[in-house]
mmCIF file of C-alpha atoms in Angstrom:
data_model
loop_
_atom_site.group_PDB
_atom_site.id
_atom_site.type_symbol
_atom_site.label_atom_id
_atom_site.label_comp_id
_atom_site.label_asym_id
_atom_site.label_seq_id
_atom_site.Cartn_x
_atom_site.Cartn_y
_atom_site.Cartn_z
ATOM 1 C CA MET A 12 36.942 121.872 95.873
ATOM 2 C CA ASN A 13 37.886 124.342 97.442
ATOM 3 C CA ARG A 14 35.213 127.041 99.664
ATOM 4 C CA ASN A 15 35.132 129.232 96.999
ATOM 5 C CA GLN A 16 34.437 126.235 94.526
ATOM 6 C CA ARG A 17 31.349 125.383 96.788
ATOM 7 C CA ILE A 18 29.899 128.437 97.779
ATOM 8 C CA ILE A 19 29.700 129.020 93.352
ATOM 9 C CA ASN A 20 28.244 125.133 93.039
ATOM 10 C CA PHE A 21 25.613 125.778 95.496
ATOM 11 C CA LEU A 22 24.821 129.182 94.380
ATOM 12 C CA ALA A 23 24.441 127.170 90.432
ATOM 13 C CA THR A 24 22.027 124.994 91.679
ATOM 14 C CA LEU A 25 20.536 126.819 93.432
ATOM 15 C CA ALA A 26 19.414 129.331 90.306
ATOM 16 C CA ILE A 27 18.630 125.719 88.448
ATOM 17 C CA ILE A 28 16.459 124.855 91.268
ATOM 18 C CA VAL A 29 14.559 128.301 90.734
ATOM 19 C CA ILE A 30 14.207 127.869 86.862
ATOM 20 C CA LEU A 31 12.883 124.329 87.769
ATOM 21 C CA ALA A 32 10.592 125.320 90.127
ATOM 22 C CA VAL A 33 9.568 128.273 87.973
ATOM 23 C CA TRP A 34 8.842 126.569 84.857
ATOM 24 C CA LEU A 35 7.201 123.796 87.181
ATOM 25 C CA SER A 36 5.016 126.605 88.744
ATOM 26 C CA HIS A 37 4.152 127.702 85.208
ATOM 27 C CA GLY A 38 2.492 125.022 84.241
ATOM 28 C CA ALA A 39 5.247 123.293 82.790
ATOM 29 C CA GLU A 40 5.125 124.304 78.843
ATOM 30 C CA ILE A 41 7.316 123.253 76.525
ATOM 31 C CA PHE A 42 7.795 126.509 74.590
ATOM 32 C CA THR A 43 7.945 129.683 76.583
ATOM 33 C CA LYS A 44 4.566 132.028 75.949
ATOM 34 C CA THR A 45 4.472 135.238 75.905
ATOM 35 C CA LYS A 46 0.600 135.954 75.880
ATOM 36 C CA ILE A 47 -1.905 133.801 77.442
ATOM 37 C CA LEU A 48 -5.972 133.346 77.237
ATOM 38 C CA VAL A 49 -8.186 134.812 79.128
ATOM 39 C CA ASP A 50 -12.057 133.522 79.204
ATOM 40 C CA ASN A 51 -14.209 137.336 78.768
ATOM 41 C CA THR A 52 -17.334 135.694 77.590
ATOM 42 C CA THR A 53 -20.252 138.222 79.340
ATOM 43 C CA GLU A 54 -23.549 136.538 80.807
ATOM 44 C CA LEU A 55 -25.258 138.462 76.729
ATOM 45 C CA ASP A 56 -22.274 136.277 74.682
ATOM 46 C CA LYS A 57 -23.692 132.600 77.065
ATOM 47 C CA LEU A 58 -27.231 134.173 76.370
ATOM 48 C CA LEU A 59 -26.380 134.497 72.544
ATOM 49 C CA GLY A 60 -24.728 130.935 73.301
ATOM 50 C CA VAL A 61 -20.687 132.254 72.085
ATOM 51 C CA LYS A 62 -17.492 132.436 74.487
ATOM 52 C CA ASN A 63 -14.837 135.136 74.196
ATOM 53 C CA GLU A 64 -11.669 134.169 75.034
ATOM 54 C CA ILE A 65 -8.694 137.358 74.375
ATOM 55 C CA TRP A 66 -4.616 137.396 74.752
ATOM 56 C CA VAL A 67 -3.553 138.839 77.918
ATOM 57 C CA ASP A 68 0.385 139.611 78.296
ATOM 58 C CA LYS A 69 1.406 137.014 80.369
ATOM 59 C CA PHE A 70 5.427 135.577 80.474
ATOM 60 C CA ILE A 71 4.821 131.556 80.542
ATOM 61 C CA LEU A 72 8.365 130.067 80.540
ATOM 62 C CA GLY A 73 9.223 127.292 78.924
ATOM 63 C CA LEU A 74 11.419 124.424 78.485
ATOM 64 C CA ASP A 75 13.162 125.627 75.787
ATOM 65 C CA TYR A 76 14.170 128.295 77.743
ATOM 66 C CA SER A 77 14.700 126.847 81.165
ATOM 67 C CA VAL A 78 16.689 124.308 79.744
ATOM 68 C CA ALA A 79 18.867 127.205 77.830
ATOM 69 C CA ALA A 80 19.296 129.501 80.910
ATOM 70 C CA ILE A 81 20.136 125.270 82.523
ATOM 71 C CA SER A 82 22.665 124.816 80.455
ATOM 72 C CA PHE A 83 24.033 128.579 80.438
ATOM 73 C CA ILE A 84 24.405 127.826 84.522
ATOM 74 C CA ILE A 85 26.545 124.935 84.083
ATOM 75 C CA ILE A 86 29.226 125.865 81.954
ATOM 76 C CA ILE A 87 29.730 129.267 83.215
ATOM 77 C CA THR A 88 29.963 126.863 86.929
ATOM 78 C CA ILE A 89 32.317 124.827 85.416
ATOM 79 C CA ALA A 90 34.362 127.403 83.396
ATOM 80 C CA ILE A 91 34.715 129.711 87.220
ATOM 81 C CA ASN A 92 35.448 126.183 88.757
ATOM 82 C CA TYR A 93 38.064 125.395 86.441
ATOM 83 C CA LEU A 94 39.491 129.369 87.004
ATOM 84 C CA LEU A 95 39.438 129.212 91.100
ATOM 85 C CA LYS A 96 41.022 125.635 91.313
ATOM 86 C CA THR A 97 43.800 125.728 93.678
ATOM 87 C CA LYS A 98 47.362 125.519 92.165
ATOM 88 C CA ARG A 99 49.338 122.811 93.590
ATOM 89 C CA LYS A 100 52.903 123.421 94.653
ATOM 90 C CA GLU A 101 55.492 122.160 92.446
ATOM 91 C CA LEU A 102 57.887 120.849 94.335
ATOM 92 C CA MET B 231 -58.815 105.214 65.657
ATOM 93 C CA ARG B 232 -56.453 104.285 63.580
ATOM 94 C CA LYS B 233 -56.443 107.182 61.001
ATOM 95 C CA LEU B 234 -56.386 109.531 63.405
ATOM 96 C CA ILE B 235 -52.824 108.156 64.788
ATOM 97 C CA LEU B 236 -51.492 107.914 61.780
ATOM 98 C CA SER B 237 -52.218 111.890 60.599
ATOM 99 C CA PHE B 238 -51.250 112.480 63.921
ATOM 100 C CA PHE B 239 -47.183 111.317 63.314
ATOM 101 C CA VAL B 240 -47.392 112.981 59.858
ATOM 102 C CA LEU B 241 -48.871 116.415 61.061
ATOM 103 C CA VAL B 242 -45.428 116.012 63.276
ATOM 104 C CA PHE B 243 -42.914 115.126 61.146
ATOM 105 C CA SER B 244 -44.708 117.471 58.178
ATOM 106 C CA PHE B 245 -44.007 120.421 61.281
ATOM 107 C CA SER B 246 -40.661 118.658 61.827
ATOM 108 C CA LEU B 247 -39.800 118.803 57.927
ATOM 109 C CA PHE B 248 -40.668 122.849 57.359
ATOM 110 C CA ALA B 249 -40.469 124.543 60.433
ATOM 111 C CA GLN B 250 -36.912 124.117 60.690
ATOM 112 C CA GLY B 251 -36.602 128.193 61.696
ATOM 113 C CA PHE B 252 -36.507 130.586 64.482
ATOM 114 C CA ASN B 253 -39.747 130.911 66.446
ATOM 115 C CA VAL B 254 -39.665 134.191 67.432
ATOM 116 C CA SER B 255 -41.025 137.391 67.105
ATOM 117 C CA SER B 256 -39.017 138.421 63.907
ATOM 118 C CA SER B 257 -40.058 137.624 60.677
ATOM 119 C CA GLY B 258 -39.067 137.980 56.768
ATOM 120 C CA GLU B 259 -35.500 138.092 55.286
ATOM 121 C CA LYS B 260 -32.428 139.543 57.748
ATOM 122 C CA THR B 261 -28.841 140.323 56.575
ATOM 123 C CA PHE B 262 -26.364 140.041 59.527
ATOM 124 C CA ASN B 263 -23.303 142.190 59.990
ATOM 125 C CA PHE B 264 -20.575 140.440 61.335
ATOM 126 C CA THR B 265 -17.922 143.185 61.594
ATOM 127 C CA ASP B 266 -17.862 144.485 65.090
ATOM 128 C CA GLN B 267 -15.766 147.101 66.006
ATOM 129 C CA GLY B 268 -15.578 146.083 69.547
ATOM 130 C CA LYS B 269 -13.747 142.950 68.090
ATOM 131 C CA ARG B 270 -15.319 140.739 69.955
ATOM 132 C CA ASN B 271 -16.089 138.182 67.752
ATOM 133 C CA GLN B 272 -13.151 135.620 67.339
ATOM 134 C CA ALA B 273 -12.337 133.109 65.200
ATOM 135 C CA SER B 274 -9.475 130.430 66.335
ATOM 136 C CA PHE B 275 -7.845 127.656 65.546
ATOM 137 C CA TYR B 276 -6.189 124.437 67.493
ATOM 138 C CA SER B 277 -4.051 121.367 67.316
ATOM 139 C CA THR B 278 -2.765 118.740 69.140
ATOM 140 C CA THR B 279 -0.014 116.645 69.059
ATOM 141 C CA PRO B 280 2.193 114.628 71.414
ATOM 142 C CA LEU B 281 4.634 118.001 71.339
ATOM 143 C CA GLU B 282 2.610 120.771 72.036
ATOM 144 C CA ASP B 283 -1.101 121.750 72.097
ATOM 145 C CA ILE B 284 -2.139 125.619 70.119
ATOM 146 C CA THR B 285 -4.362 127.650 70.069
ATOM 147 C CA GLY B 286 -3.902 130.488 67.509
ATOM 148 C CA LEU B 287 -7.277 132.971 67.626
ATOM 149 C CA THR B 288 -8.000 136.108 65.687
ATOM 150 C CA ASN B 289 -10.942 138.982 66.372
ATOM 151 C CA ASP B 290 -10.470 140.758 62.932
ATOM 152 C CA ILE B 291 -14.000 138.678 61.326
ATOM 153 C CA ASN B 292 -15.756 140.204 59.051
ATOM 154 C CA GLY B 293 -18.460 139.594 56.668
ATOM 155 C CA LYS B 294 -22.595 139.601 55.830
ATOM 156 C CA VAL B 295 -24.984 136.109 56.373
ATOM 157 C CA SER B 296 -28.350 136.808 55.013
ATOM 158 C CA LEU B 297 -31.462 134.469 56.215
ATOM 159 C CA LYS B 298 -35.551 134.172 56.764
ATOM 160 C CA VAL B 299 -36.415 133.934 60.054
ATOM 161 C CA ASN B 300 -38.504 131.316 59.673
ATOM 162 C CA ASP B 301 -36.585 129.383 57.650
ATOM 163 C CA ILE B 302 -32.567 128.355 58.447
ATOM 164 C CA LYS B 303 -32.137 126.424 55.278
ATOM 165 C CA SER B 304 -31.582 130.071 53.078
ATOM 166 C CA LEU B 305 -28.701 130.976 55.376
ATOM 167 C CA ASN B 306 -26.708 132.116 52.730
ATOM 168 C CA GLY B 307 -23.837 134.182 53.092
ATOM 169 C CA GLU B 308 -19.570 135.077 53.572
ATOM 170 C CA ILE B 309 -17.528 135.397 56.042
ATOM 171 C CA SER B 310 -13.527 136.438 56.116
ATOM 172 C CA VAL B 311 -11.033 136.890 58.686
ATOM 173 C CA SER B 312 -7.714 138.930 58.373
ATOM 174 C CA THR B 313 -4.736 136.073 57.743
ATOM 175 C CA ALA B 314 -2.376 138.399 59.763
ATOM 176 C CA SER B 315 -3.529 139.470 62.862
ATOM 177 C CA ILE B 316 -3.570 135.458 64.108
ATOM 178 C CA LYS B 317 -2.439 134.913 67.639
ATOM 179 C CA THR B 318 -0.905 131.454 69.418
ATOM 180 C CA GLY B 319 0.731 133.081 72.775
ATOM 181 C CA ILE B 320 4.540 133.037 71.339
ATOM 182 C CA ASP B 321 4.915 136.468 68.767
ATOM 183 C CA LEU B 322 8.478 134.381 67.209
ATOM 184 C CA ARG B 323 5.504 131.233 65.803
ATOM 185 C CA ASP B 324 2.927 134.365 64.962
ATOM 186 C CA GLU B 325 6.229 135.732 62.204
ATOM 187 C CA HIS B 326 6.234 132.108 61.138
ATOM 188 C CA LEU B 327 2.181 131.260 60.604
ATOM 189 C CA ARG B 328 3.104 134.566 58.290
ATOM 190 C CA ASP B 329 5.183 133.199 56.585
ATOM 191 C CA GLU B 330 4.988 132.023 52.653
ATOM 192 C CA ASN B 331 5.229 128.281 54.304
ATOM 193 C CA TRP B 332 2.387 128.662 56.377
ATOM 194 C CA LEU B 333 -0.385 130.649 56.096
ATOM 195 C CA ASP B 334 1.431 133.735 53.613
ATOM 196 C CA ALA B 335 -0.196 136.635 54.601
ATOM 197 C CA SER B 336 1.359 138.947 52.765
ATOM 198 C CA LYS B 337 0.263 137.160 49.484
ATOM 199 C CA TYR B 338 -3.407 135.617 51.128
ATOM 200 C CA PRO B 339 -4.476 138.635 53.784
ATOM 201 C CA ASN B 340 -8.113 137.235 54.133
ATOM 202 C CA ILE B 341 -9.171 133.365 54.664
ATOM 203 C CA LYS B 342 -12.944 133.162 53.878
ATOM 204 C CA PHE B 343 -15.931 130.649 54.150
ATOM 205 C CA THR B 344 -18.779 131.315 51.689
ATOM 206 C CA ILE B 345 -22.066 129.458 53.167
ATOM 207 C CA LYS B 346 -23.539 127.400 50.740
ATOM 208 C CA GLU B 347 -25.641 125.104 51.713
ATOM 209 C CA VAL B 348 -27.613 124.135 55.626
ATOM 210 C CA THR B 349 -28.278 120.279 55.591
ATOM 211 C CA GLU B 350 -28.962 119.176 58.831
ATOM 212 C CA VAL B 351 -31.808 121.179 61.593
ATOM 213 C CA ILE B 352 -32.328 120.462 65.133
ATOM 214 C CA GLN B 353 -34.256 122.812 67.026
ATOM 215 C CA LEU B 354 -33.025 123.258 70.577
ATOM 216 C CA ALA B 355 -35.590 126.239 71.567
ATOM 217 C CA ASP B 356 -37.178 128.359 69.862
ATOM 218 C CA ASN B 357 -34.495 131.062 69.027
ATOM 219 C CA ARG B 358 -31.716 128.567 68.776
ATOM 220 C CA LEU B 359 -31.395 126.184 66.572
ATOM 221 C CA GLN B 360 -28.405 123.691 65.338
ATOM 222 C CA ILE B 361 -27.449 123.200 62.240
ATOM 223 C CA LYS B 362 -24.981 120.694 59.970
ATOM 224 C CA PHE B 363 -23.672 123.170 57.053
ATOM 225 C CA SER B 364 -21.705 123.161 53.815
ATOM 226 C CA GLY B 365 -20.162 125.558 51.595
ATOM 227 C CA ASP B 366 -16.534 127.035 50.378
ATOM 228 C CA PHE B 367 -13.364 127.148 52.630
ATOM 229 C CA THR B 368 -11.202 129.057 50.720
ATOM 230 C CA LEU B 369 -6.981 129.666 52.644
ATOM 231 C CA LYS B 370 -3.781 130.114 50.834
ATOM 232 C CA GLY B 371 -6.048 131.119 47.287
ATOM 233 C CA ILE B 372 -7.341 127.194 47.616
ATOM 234 C CA THR B 373 -10.970 126.512 48.075
ATOM 235 C CA LYS B 374 -12.287 123.797 49.143
ATOM 236 C CA LYS B 375 -15.344 122.463 50.473
ATOM 237 C CA ILE B 376 -15.875 122.406 54.118
ATOM 238 C CA SER B 377 -18.763 120.783 55.681
ATOM 239 C CA GLY B 378 -19.328 121.790 60.131
ATOM 240 C CA ASP B 379 -21.778 121.826 63.367
ATOM 241 C CA ALA B 380 -23.078 125.654 64.094
ATOM 242 C CA THR B 381 -25.531 126.610 66.508
ATOM 243 C CA LEU B 382 -27.487 129.366 65.827
ATOM 244 C CA THR B 383 -28.756 131.985 68.525
ATOM 245 C CA TYR B 384 -31.390 134.367 67.632
ATOM 246 C CA LEU B 385 -32.114 137.100 69.846
ATOM 247 C CA VAL B 386 -34.689 139.964 69.344
ATOM 248 C CA GLU B 387 -33.502 143.546 69.919
ATOM 249 C CA SER B 388 -33.986 144.276 73.751
ATOM 250 C CA GLU B 389 -32.543 146.823 75.991
ATOM 251 C CA GLN B 390 -30.588 144.017 77.173
ATOM 252 C CA THR B 391 -29.195 143.486 73.710
ATOM 253 C CA LYS B 392 -28.656 146.828 72.489
ATOM 254 C CA GLN B 393 -25.593 146.940 75.131
ATOM 255 C CA ARG B 394 -24.169 144.793 72.013
ATOM 256 C CA ALA B 395 -25.263 146.229 69.293
ATOM 257 C CA PRO B 396 -28.915 147.421 68.180
ATOM 258 C CA GLY B 397 -30.732 145.427 65.509
ATOM 259 C CA ASP B 398 -31.981 141.844 66.391
ATOM 260 C CA LEU B 399 -28.982 139.712 67.283
ATOM 261 C CA LEU B 400 -27.494 136.226 65.783
ATOM 262 C CA GLY B 401 -24.559 134.345 67.767
ATOM 263 C CA VAL B 402 -23.649 131.808 66.291
ATOM 264 C CA GLN B 403 -21.082 129.300 67.336
ATOM 265 C CA ALA B 404 -19.464 126.479 64.531
ATOM 266 C CA LYS B 405 -17.027 124.367 64.429
ATOM 267 C CA PHE B 406 -15.416 122.197 61.432
ATOM 268 C CA LYS B 407 -11.745 120.447 60.665
ATOM 269 C CA VAL B 408 -9.529 121.865 57.778
ATOM 270 C CA LYS B 409 -6.518 119.476 56.716
ATOM 271 C CA LEU B 410 -3.552 121.361 56.642
ATOM 272 C CA SER B 411 -1.579 119.731 53.418
ATOM 273 C CA ASP B 412 -5.418 120.147 50.964
ATOM 274 C CA PHE B 413 -4.538 123.305 50.970
ATOM 275 C CA GLY B 414 -0.898 123.962 50.481
ATOM 276 C CA VAL B 415 -0.150 124.318 54.348
ATOM 277 C CA LYS B 416 3.878 123.021 54.659
ATOM 278 C CA ASN B 417 3.609 121.699 58.215
ATOM 279 C CA LYS B 418 6.247 119.865 58.687
ATOM 280 C CA VAL B 419 8.740 122.986 58.332
ATOM 281 C CA VAL B 420 8.574 123.144 61.808
ATOM 282 C CA GLY B 421 8.881 119.339 63.034
ATOM 283 C CA GLN B 422 5.389 118.662 63.517
ATOM 284 C CA LYS B 423 4.475 120.963 65.742
ATOM 285 C CA VAL B 424 1.062 121.562 64.130
ATOM 286 C CA ALA B 425 -0.729 119.083 63.490
ATOM 287 C CA GLU B 426 -1.928 117.428 60.276
ATOM 288 C CA GLU B 427 -5.690 118.518 60.858
ATOM 289 C CA VAL B 428 -6.994 121.552 62.696
ATOM 290 C CA GLU B 429 -10.422 122.300 64.562
ATOM 291 C CA VAL B 430 -11.826 125.821 63.347
ATOM 292 C CA SER B 431 -14.108 127.348 65.795
ATOM 293 C CA VAL B 432 -16.315 130.570 65.081
ATOM 294 C CA ASN B 433 -17.907 132.534 67.654
ATOM 295 C CA MET B 434 -19.502 135.445 66.859
ATOM 296 C CA VAL B 435 -22.239 138.097 67.273
ATOM 297 C CA GLY B 436 -24.065 139.391 64.429
ATOM 298 C CA SER B 437 -26.167 142.618 63.825
ATOM 299 C CA SER B 438 -28.621 143.032 61.940
ATOM 300 C CA ALA B 439 -28.941 146.502 62.871
ATOM 301 C CA SER B 440 -25.926 148.100 60.151
#
């Protein structure tokens, strides 16, 4: 493995770790979400015995997109590693 | 003395049988409109499977309910929600929910519930009742009898209630279960991501003024 390959592998590993960290911090959901439910219950709602939730736009990274992104990074890394392979001098 | 005690219990029992309504300053028959321009009323379904928990929610609720304030067994009316307005938090899944294998929103634009009967009443407070109800639930054009539990809260018009709507307010929190296959919903199309039986919750406030 040459220096360039080591750099590429390091960056790929870093990117995968970042994706997994974001996925875990978003609650380790299986499917990626674009909206979340937020409690919007008022004091009057409580008096009336009802609760109120609303959809709020928020991106939650799921395992589906994480696996897709990680697979893409691995494929690209393998391809770059192949291209950066040091060619042996012919005897 | 024994007759006196017996009479007391008969009296208490009689009250428990007949005093099944709200004990508030309003009286007579009231009709509550649950069409809220502010879209704060909501109906949701909750599905749990080993793969994922899903909540679908809509704020597009319409309908009217009538009752005699002091007799909750007189409760009747119809509530409907717009099928296409149900959101689950994933846009692509919402599209699947609307297609013909699922709820077929273009052919069946509304999901309806018609209240037919109140079977049990528990008085939680003067203005709050817990009931068991049954009625006709219509989904994808198929109507079946469904039973559920609800808590009803009555607030007589005040400065505070006017913040929400004019007139007396009726808060309804109801829950019942729906078996999807009973209504022709093919939930196995997407690999059993959705449970066969989903729990439906309704949180809505109706006004007697409109």
